PDB file of C-alpha atoms and ligand atoms in Angstrom:
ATOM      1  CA  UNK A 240     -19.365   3.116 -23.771  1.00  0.00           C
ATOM      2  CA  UNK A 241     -19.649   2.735 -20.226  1.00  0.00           C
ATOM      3  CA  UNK A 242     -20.192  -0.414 -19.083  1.00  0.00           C
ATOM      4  CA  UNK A 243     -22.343  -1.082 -15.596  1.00  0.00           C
ATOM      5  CA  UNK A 244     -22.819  -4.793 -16.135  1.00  0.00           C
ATOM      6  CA  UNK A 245     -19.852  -6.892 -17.080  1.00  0.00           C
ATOM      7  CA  UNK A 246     -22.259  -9.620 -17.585  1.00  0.00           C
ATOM      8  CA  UNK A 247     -23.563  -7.848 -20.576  1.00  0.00           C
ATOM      9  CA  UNK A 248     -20.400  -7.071 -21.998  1.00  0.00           C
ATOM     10  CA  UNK A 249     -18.987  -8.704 -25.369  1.00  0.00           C
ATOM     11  CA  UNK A 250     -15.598 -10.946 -25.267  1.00  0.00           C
ATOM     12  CA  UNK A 251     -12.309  -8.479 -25.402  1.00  0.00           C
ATOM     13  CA  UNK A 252      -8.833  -9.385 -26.765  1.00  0.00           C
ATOM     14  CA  UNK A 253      -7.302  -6.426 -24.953  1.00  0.00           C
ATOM     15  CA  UNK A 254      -7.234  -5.630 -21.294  1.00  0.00           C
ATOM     16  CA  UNK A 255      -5.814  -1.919 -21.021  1.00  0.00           C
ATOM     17  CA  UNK A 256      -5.163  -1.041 -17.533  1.00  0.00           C
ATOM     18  CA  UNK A 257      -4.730   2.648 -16.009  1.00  0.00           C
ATOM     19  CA  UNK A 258      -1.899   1.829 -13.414  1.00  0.00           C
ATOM     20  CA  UNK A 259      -1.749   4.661 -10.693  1.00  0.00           C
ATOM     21  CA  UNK A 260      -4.978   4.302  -8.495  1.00  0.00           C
ATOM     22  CA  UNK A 261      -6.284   0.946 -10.767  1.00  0.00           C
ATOM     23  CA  UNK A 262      -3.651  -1.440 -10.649  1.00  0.00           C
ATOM     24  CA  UNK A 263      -1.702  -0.045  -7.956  1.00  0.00           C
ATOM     25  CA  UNK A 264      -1.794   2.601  -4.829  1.00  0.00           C
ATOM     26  CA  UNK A 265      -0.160   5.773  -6.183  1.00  0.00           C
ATOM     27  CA  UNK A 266       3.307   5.105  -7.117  1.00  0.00           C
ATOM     28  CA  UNK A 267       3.396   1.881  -5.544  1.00  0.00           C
ATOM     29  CA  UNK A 268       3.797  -1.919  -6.219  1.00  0.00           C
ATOM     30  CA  UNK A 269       1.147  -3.657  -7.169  1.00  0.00           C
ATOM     31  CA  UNK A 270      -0.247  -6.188  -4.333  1.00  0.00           C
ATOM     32  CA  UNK A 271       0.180 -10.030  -4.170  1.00  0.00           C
ATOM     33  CA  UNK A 272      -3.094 -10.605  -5.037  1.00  0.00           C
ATOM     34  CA  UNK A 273      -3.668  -8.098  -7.820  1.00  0.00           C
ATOM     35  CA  UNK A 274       0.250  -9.976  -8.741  1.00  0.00           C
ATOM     36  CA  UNK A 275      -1.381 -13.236  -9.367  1.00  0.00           C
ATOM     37  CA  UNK A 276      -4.427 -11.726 -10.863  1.00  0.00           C
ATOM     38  CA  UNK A 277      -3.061 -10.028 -13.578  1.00  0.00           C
ATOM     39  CA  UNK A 278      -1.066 -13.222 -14.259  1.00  0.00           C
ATOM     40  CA  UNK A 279      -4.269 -15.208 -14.386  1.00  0.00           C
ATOM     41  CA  UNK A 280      -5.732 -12.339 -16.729  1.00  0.00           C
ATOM     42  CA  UNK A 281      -2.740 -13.009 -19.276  1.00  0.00           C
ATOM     43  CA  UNK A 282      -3.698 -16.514 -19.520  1.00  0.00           C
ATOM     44  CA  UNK A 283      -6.665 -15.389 -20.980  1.00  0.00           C
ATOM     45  CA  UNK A 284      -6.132 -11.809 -22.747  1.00  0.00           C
ATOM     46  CA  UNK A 285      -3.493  -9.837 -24.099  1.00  0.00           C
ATOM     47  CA  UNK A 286      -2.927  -6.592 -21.396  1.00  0.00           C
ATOM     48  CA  UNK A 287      -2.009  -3.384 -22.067  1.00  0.00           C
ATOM     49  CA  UNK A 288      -0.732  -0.913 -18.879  1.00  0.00           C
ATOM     50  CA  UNK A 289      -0.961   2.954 -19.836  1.00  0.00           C
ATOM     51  CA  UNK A 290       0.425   5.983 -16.932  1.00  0.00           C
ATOM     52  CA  UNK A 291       1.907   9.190 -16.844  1.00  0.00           C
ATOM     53  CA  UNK A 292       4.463   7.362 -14.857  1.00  0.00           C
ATOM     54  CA  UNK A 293       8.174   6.783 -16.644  1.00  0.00           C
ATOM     55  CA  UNK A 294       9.279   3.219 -17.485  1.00  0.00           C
ATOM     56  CA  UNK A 295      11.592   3.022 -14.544  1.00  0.00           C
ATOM     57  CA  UNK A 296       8.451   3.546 -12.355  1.00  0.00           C
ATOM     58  CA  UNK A 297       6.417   1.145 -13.697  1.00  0.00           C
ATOM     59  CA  UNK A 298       9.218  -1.989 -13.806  1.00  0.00           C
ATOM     60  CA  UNK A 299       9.075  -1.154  -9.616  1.00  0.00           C
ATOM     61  CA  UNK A 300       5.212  -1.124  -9.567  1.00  0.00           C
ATOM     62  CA  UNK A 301       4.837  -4.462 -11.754  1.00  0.00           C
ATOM     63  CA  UNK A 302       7.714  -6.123  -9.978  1.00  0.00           C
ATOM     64  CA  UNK A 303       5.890  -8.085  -7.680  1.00  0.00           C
ATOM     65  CA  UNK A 304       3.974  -9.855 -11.524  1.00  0.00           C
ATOM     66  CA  UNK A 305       7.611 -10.267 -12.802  1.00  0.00           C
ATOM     67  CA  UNK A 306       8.591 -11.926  -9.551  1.00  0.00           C
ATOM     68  CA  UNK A 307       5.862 -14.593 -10.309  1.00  0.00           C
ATOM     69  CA  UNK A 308       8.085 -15.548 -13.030  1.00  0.00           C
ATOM     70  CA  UNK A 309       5.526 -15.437 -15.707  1.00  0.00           C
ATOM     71  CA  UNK A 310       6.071 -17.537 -18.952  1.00  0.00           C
ATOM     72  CA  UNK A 311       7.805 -15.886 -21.827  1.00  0.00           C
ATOM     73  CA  UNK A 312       4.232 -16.587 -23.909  1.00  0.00           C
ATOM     74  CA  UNK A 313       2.883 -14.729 -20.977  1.00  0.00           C
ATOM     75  CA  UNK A 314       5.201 -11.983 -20.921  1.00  0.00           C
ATOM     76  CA  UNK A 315       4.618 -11.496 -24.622  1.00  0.00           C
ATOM     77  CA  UNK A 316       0.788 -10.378 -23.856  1.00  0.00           C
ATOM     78  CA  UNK A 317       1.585  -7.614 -21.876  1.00  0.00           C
ATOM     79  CA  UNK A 318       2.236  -4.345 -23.634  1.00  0.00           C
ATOM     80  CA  UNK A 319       3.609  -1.044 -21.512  1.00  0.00           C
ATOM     81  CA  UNK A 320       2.756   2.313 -22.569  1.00  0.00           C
ATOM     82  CA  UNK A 321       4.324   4.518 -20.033  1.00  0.00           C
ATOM     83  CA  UNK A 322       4.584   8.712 -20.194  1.00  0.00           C
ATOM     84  CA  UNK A 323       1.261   8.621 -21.510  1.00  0.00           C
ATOM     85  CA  UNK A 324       2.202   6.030 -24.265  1.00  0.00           C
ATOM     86  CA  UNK A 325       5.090   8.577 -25.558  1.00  0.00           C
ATOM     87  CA  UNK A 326       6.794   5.547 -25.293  1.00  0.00           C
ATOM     88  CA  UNK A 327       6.270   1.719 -25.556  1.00  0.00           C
ATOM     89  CA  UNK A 328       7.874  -1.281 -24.636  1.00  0.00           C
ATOM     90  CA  UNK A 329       7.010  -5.010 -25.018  1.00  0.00           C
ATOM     91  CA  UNK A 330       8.759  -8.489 -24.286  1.00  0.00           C
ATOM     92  CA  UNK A 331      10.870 -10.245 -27.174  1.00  0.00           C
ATOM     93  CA  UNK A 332      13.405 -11.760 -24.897  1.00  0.00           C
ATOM     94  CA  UNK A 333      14.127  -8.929 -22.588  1.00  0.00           C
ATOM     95  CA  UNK A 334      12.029  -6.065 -22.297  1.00  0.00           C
ATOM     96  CA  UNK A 335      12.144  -3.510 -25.731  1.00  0.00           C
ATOM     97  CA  UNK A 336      11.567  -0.101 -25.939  1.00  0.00           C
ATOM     98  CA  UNK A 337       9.695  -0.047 -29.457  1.00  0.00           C
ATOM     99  CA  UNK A 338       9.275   3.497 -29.648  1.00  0.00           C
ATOM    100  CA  UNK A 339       9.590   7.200 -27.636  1.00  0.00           C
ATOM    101  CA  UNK A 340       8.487  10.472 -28.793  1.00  0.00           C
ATOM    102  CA  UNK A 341      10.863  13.036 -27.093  1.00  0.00           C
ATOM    103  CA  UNK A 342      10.721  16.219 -26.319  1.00  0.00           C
ATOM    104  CA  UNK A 343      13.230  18.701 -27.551  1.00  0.00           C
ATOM    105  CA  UNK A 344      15.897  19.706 -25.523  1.00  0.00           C
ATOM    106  CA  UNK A 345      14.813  23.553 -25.928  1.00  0.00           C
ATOM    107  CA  UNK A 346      11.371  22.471 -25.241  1.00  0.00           C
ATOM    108  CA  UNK A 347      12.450  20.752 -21.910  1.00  0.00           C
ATOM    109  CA  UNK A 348      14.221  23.168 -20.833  1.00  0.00           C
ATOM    110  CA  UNK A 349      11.671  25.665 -21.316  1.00  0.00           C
ATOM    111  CA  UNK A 350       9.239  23.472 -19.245  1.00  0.00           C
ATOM    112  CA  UNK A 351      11.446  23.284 -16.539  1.00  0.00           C
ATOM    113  CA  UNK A 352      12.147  27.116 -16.796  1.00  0.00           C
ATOM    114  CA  UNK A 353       8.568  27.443 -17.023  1.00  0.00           C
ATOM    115  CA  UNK A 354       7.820  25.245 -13.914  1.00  0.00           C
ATOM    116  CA  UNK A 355      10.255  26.973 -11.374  1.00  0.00           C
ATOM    117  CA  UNK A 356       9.203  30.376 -13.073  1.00  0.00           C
ATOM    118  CA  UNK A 357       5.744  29.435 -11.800  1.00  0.00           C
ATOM    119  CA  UNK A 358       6.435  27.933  -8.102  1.00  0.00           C
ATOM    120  CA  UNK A 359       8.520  31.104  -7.866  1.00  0.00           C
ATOM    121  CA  UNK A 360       5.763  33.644  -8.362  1.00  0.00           C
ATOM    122  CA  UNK A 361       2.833  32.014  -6.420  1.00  0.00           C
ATOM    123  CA  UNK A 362       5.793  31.358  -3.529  1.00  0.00           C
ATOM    124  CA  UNK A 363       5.191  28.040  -3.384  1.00  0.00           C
ATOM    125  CA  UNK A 364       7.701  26.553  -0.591  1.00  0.00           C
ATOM    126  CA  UNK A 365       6.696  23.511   1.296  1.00  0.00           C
ATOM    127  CA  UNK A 366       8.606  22.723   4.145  1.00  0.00           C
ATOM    128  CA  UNK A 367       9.765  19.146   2.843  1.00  0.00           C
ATOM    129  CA  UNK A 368      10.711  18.026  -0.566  1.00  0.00           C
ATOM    130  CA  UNK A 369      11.019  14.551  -1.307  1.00  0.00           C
ATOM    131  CA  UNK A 370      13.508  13.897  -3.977  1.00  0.00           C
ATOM    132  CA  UNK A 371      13.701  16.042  -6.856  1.00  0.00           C
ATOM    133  CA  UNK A 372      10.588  18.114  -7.903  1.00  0.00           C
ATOM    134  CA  UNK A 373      11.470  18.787 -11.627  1.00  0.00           C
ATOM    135  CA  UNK A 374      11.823  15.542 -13.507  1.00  0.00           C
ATOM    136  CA  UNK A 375      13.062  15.486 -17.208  1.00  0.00           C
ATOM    137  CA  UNK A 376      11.631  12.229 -18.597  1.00  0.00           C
ATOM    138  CA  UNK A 377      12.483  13.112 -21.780  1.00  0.00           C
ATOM    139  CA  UNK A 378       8.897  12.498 -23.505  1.00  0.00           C
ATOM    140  CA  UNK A 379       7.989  14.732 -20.711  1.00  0.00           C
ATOM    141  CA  UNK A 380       8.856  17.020 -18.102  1.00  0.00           C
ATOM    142  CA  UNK A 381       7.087  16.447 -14.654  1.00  0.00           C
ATOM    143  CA  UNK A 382       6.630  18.532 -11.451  1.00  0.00           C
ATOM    144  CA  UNK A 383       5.872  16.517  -8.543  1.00  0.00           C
ATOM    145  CA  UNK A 384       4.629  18.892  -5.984  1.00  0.00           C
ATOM    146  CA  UNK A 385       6.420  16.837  -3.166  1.00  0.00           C
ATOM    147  CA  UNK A 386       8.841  15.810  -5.127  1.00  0.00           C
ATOM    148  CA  UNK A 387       9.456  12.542  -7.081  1.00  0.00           C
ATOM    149  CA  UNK A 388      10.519  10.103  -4.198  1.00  0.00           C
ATOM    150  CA  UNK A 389       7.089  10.599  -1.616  1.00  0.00           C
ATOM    151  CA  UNK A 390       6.408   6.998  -1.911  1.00  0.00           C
ATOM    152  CA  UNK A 391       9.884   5.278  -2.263  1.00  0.00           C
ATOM    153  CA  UNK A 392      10.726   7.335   0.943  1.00  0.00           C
ATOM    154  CA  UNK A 393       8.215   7.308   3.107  1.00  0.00           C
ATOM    155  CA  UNK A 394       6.721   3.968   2.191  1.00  0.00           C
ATOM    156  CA  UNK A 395       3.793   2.785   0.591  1.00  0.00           C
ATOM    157  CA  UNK A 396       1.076   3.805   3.392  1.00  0.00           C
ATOM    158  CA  UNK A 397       2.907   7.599   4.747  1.00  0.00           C
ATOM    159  CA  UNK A 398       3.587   7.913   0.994  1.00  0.00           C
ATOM    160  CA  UNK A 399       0.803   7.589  -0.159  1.00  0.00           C
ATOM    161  CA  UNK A 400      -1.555   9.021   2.781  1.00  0.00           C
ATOM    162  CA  UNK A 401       0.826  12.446   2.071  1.00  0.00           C
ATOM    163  CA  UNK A 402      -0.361  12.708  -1.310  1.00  0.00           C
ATOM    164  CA  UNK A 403      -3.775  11.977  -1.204  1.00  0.00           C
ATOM    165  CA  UNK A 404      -3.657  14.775   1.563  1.00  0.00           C
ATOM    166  CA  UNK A 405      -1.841  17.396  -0.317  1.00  0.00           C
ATOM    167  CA  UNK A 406      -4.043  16.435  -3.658  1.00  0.00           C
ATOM    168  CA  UNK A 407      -7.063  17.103  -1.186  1.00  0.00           C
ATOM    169  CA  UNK A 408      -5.808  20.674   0.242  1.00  0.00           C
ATOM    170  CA  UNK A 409      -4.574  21.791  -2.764  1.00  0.00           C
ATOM    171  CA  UNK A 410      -6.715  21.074  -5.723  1.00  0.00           C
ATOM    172  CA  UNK A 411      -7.036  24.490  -6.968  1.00  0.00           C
ATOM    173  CA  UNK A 412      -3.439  25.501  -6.068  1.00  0.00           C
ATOM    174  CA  UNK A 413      -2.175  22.663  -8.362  1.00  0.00           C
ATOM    175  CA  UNK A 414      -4.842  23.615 -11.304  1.00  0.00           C
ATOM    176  CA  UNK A 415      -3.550  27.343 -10.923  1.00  0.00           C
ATOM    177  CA  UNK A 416       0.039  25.890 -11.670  1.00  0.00           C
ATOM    178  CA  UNK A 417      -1.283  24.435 -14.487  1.00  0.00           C
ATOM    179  CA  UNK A 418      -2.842  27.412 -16.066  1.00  0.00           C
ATOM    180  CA  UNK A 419       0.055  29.273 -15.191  1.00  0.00           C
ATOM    181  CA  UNK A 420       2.424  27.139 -16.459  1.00  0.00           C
ATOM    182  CA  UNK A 421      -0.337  26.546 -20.141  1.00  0.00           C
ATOM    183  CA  UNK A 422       0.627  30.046 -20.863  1.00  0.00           C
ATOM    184  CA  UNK A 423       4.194  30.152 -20.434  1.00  0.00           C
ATOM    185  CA  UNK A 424       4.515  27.094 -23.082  1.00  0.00           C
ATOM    186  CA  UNK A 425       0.958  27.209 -25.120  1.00  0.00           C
ATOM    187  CA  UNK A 426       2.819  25.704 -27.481  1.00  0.00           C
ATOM    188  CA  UNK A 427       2.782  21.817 -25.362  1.00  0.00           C
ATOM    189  CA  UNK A 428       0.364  20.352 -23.530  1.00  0.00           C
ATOM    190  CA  UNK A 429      -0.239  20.822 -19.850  1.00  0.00           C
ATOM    191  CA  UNK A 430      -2.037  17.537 -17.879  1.00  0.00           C
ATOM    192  CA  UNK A 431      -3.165  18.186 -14.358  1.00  0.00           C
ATOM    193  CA  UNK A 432      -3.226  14.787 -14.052  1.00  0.00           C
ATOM    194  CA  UNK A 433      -2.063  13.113 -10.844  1.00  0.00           C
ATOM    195  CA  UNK A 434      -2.578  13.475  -7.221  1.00  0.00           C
ATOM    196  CA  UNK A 435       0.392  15.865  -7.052  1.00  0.00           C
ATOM    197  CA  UNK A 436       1.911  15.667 -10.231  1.00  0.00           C
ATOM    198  CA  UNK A 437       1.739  18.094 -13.351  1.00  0.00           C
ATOM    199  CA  UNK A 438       3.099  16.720 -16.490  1.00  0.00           C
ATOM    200  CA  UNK A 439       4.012  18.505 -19.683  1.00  0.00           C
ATOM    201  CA  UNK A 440       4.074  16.964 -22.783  1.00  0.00           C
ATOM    202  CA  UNK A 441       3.433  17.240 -27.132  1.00  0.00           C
ATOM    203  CA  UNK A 442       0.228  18.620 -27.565  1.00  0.00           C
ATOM    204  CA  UNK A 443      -2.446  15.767 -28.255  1.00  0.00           C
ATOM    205  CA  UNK A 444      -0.990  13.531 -25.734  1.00  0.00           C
ATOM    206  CA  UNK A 445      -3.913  11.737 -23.001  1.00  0.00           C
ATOM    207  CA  UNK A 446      -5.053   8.226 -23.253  1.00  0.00           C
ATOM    208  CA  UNK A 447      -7.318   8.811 -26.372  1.00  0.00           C
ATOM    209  CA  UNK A 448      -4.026   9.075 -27.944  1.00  0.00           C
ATOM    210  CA  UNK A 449      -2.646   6.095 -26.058  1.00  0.00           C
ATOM    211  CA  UNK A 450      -5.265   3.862 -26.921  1.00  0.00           C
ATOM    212  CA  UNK A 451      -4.776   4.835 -30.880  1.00  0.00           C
ATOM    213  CA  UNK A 452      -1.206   3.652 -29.791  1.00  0.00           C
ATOM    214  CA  UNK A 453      -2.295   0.569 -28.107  1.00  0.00           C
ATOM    215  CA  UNK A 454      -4.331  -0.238 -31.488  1.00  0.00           C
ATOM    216  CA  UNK A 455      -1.297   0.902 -33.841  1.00  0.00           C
ATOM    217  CA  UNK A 456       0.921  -1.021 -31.900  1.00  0.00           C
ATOM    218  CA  UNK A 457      -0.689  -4.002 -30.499  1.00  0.00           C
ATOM    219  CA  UNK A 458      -2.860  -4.854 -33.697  1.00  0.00           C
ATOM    220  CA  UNK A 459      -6.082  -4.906 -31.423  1.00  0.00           C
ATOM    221  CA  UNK A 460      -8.941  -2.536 -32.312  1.00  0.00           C
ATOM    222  CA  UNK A 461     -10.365  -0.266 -29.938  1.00  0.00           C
ATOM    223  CA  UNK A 462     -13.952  -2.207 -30.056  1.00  0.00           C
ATOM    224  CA  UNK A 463     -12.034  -5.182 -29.216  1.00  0.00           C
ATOM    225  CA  UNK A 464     -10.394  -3.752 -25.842  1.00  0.00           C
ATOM    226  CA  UNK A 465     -12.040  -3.078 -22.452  1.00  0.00           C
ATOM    227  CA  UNK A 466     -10.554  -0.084 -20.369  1.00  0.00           C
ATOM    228  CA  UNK A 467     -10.320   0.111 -16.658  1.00  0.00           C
ATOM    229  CA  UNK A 468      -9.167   3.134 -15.175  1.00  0.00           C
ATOM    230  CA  UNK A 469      -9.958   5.334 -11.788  1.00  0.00           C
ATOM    231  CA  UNK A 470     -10.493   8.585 -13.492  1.00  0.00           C
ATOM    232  CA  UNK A 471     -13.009   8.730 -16.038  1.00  0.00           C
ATOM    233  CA  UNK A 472     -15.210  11.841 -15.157  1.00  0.00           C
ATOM    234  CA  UNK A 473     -14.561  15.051 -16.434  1.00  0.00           C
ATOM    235  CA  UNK A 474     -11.092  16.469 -15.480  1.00  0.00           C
ATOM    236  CA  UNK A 475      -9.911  13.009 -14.708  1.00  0.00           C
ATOM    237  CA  UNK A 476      -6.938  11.903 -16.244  1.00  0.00           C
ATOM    238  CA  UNK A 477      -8.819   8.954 -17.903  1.00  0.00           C
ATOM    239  CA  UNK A 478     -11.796  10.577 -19.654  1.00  0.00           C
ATOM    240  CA  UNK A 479     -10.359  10.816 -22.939  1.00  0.00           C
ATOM    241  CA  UNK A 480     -11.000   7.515 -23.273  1.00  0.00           C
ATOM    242  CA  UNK A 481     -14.229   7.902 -23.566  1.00  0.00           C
ATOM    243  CA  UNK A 482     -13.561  10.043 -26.980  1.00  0.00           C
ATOM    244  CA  UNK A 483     -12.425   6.902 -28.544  1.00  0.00           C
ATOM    245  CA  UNK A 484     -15.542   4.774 -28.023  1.00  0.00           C
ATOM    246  CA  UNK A 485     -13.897   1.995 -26.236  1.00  0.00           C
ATOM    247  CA  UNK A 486     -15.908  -0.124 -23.662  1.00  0.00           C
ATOM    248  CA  UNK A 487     -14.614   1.295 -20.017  1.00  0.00           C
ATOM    249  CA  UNK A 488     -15.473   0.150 -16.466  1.00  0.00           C
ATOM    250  CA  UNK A 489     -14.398   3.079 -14.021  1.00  0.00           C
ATOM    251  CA  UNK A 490     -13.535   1.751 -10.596  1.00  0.00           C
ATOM    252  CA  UNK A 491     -12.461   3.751  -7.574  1.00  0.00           C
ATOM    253  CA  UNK A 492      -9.292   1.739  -6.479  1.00  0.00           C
ATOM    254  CA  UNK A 493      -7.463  -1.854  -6.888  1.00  0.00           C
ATOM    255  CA  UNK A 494     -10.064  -3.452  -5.278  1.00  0.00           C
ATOM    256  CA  UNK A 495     -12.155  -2.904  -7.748  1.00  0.00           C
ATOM    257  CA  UNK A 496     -10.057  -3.761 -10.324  1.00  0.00           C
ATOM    258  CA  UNK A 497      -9.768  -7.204  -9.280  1.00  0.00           C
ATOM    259  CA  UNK A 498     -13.598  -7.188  -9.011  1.00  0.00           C
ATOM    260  CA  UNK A 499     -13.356  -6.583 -12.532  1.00  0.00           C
ATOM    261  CA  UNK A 500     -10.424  -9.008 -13.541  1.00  0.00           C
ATOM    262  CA  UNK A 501     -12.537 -11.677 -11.270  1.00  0.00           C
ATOM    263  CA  UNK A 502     -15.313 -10.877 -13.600  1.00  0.00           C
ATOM    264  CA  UNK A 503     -13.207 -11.158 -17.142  1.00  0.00           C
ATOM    265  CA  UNK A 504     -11.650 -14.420 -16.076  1.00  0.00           C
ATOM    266  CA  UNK A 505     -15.446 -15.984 -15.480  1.00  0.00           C
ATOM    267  CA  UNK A 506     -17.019 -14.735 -18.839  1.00  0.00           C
ATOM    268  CA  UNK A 507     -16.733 -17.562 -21.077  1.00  0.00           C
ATOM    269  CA  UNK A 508     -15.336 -16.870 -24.594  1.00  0.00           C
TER     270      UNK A 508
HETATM  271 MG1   MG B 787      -5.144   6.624 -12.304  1.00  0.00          MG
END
């Protein structure tokens, strides 16, 4: 259920974040503030941190919480689910992967067959690519229209500023991709989920499915979790939350996030 007043809302064990566009800019590390924040917030709750985005991606974007050099009780509240929680990690002295549900090699390499199949037909050339535009993540293949490395290239503001721009101009190019791309491999799942992004994965994977991870995994139930997240509305890459049940608070960027951890950290329990 949607919740408009946090005032009104019932204590929650379990904190899951969205990270691209809740906890952090697109692709990028999380701020100072939202650092200290989140530790504050895992004094309190356990946290959970669910994105399209590969492990590797998100150890850069929480790097400025690990540089706080959080407890290991704290560390052991905070529970990663990236690639869509295809895969899991969670502290035990060191950082674990727990579990990851791979695609096939056949199946990747049909994506990626699939993919520059696609971009070949509709001629799709822009003039610069930014690192690689094909990315096997194993639990998922990923085209990134401007390529992987936008934000580690151009920095954090250009980076990011270039993507929100291209996602802007070229909403229903990167849907057409998508459909294209659907019927070349109906037998996966196609998200059109980031600003430039396109990820291909099992079929059944969104972050329904990674919150019946979070629960499997984590030994919270869904009633007892809140969700925050920047795209819960219909096409968003957050709505299938809503499927689940689970409390959510949709906010429109970081700022609002913090709003919301603010909020969390004054309820009394
Ligand atoms: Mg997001």
């Amino acid at each position: 259920m949607k919740i408009s007043n946090l005032k009104k809302l019932k204590p929650k064990k379990l904190i899951v974040f969205d990270i691209d566009g809740t906890l952090t800019l697109t692709k990028a590390p999380m701020d100072p503030e939202m650092a200290k924040l989140m530790a504050q917030l895992l004094a309190a709750k356990k946290v959970a941190v669910i994105g399209g985005g590969k492990y590797g991606l998100f150890k850069e974007q929480l790097a400025p919480l690990y540089r706080l050099k959080l407890s290991k009780q704290l560390l052991e509240k905070l529970f990663l689910f990236p690639s869509t929680a295809t895969s899991f990690y969670r502290y035990n002295s060191g950082w674990k992967n727990i579990y990851a549900l791979q695609l096939s090699l056949a199946e990747r390499n049909k994506v990626k067959k699939a993919f520059r199949t696609v971009l070949k037909e509709i001629g799709y050339a822009p003039k610069r690519v930014y690192g690689k535009m094909i990315e096997d993540r194993g639990t998922q293949v990923t085209l990134s229209t401007l390529g992987q490395d936008v934000v580690a290239i151009l920095g954090t503001k250009r980076g990011v500023a270039l993507k929100t721009k291209w996602a802007k101009e070229n909403r229903e190019l990167k849907m057409k991709i998508g459909r294209m791309v659907a019927k070349l491999v109906p037998e996966l799942e196609v998200h059109v989920a980031g600003f430039t992004s396109i990820d291909v994965t099992k079929k059944g994977i969104d972050k329904a499915y990674g919150l019946k991870q979070i629960q499997k995994y984590v030994h919270v139930p869904i009633k007892d979790m809140l969700f925050v997240g920047d795209a819960i509305f219909p096409g968003g890459n957050d709505y299938a939350v809503v499927r689940t049940g689970v409390d959510y608070v949709p906010v429109t960027g970081p700022e609002q996030t913090k709003e919301i951890i603010r909020a969390v950290l004054e309820k009394p329990e």
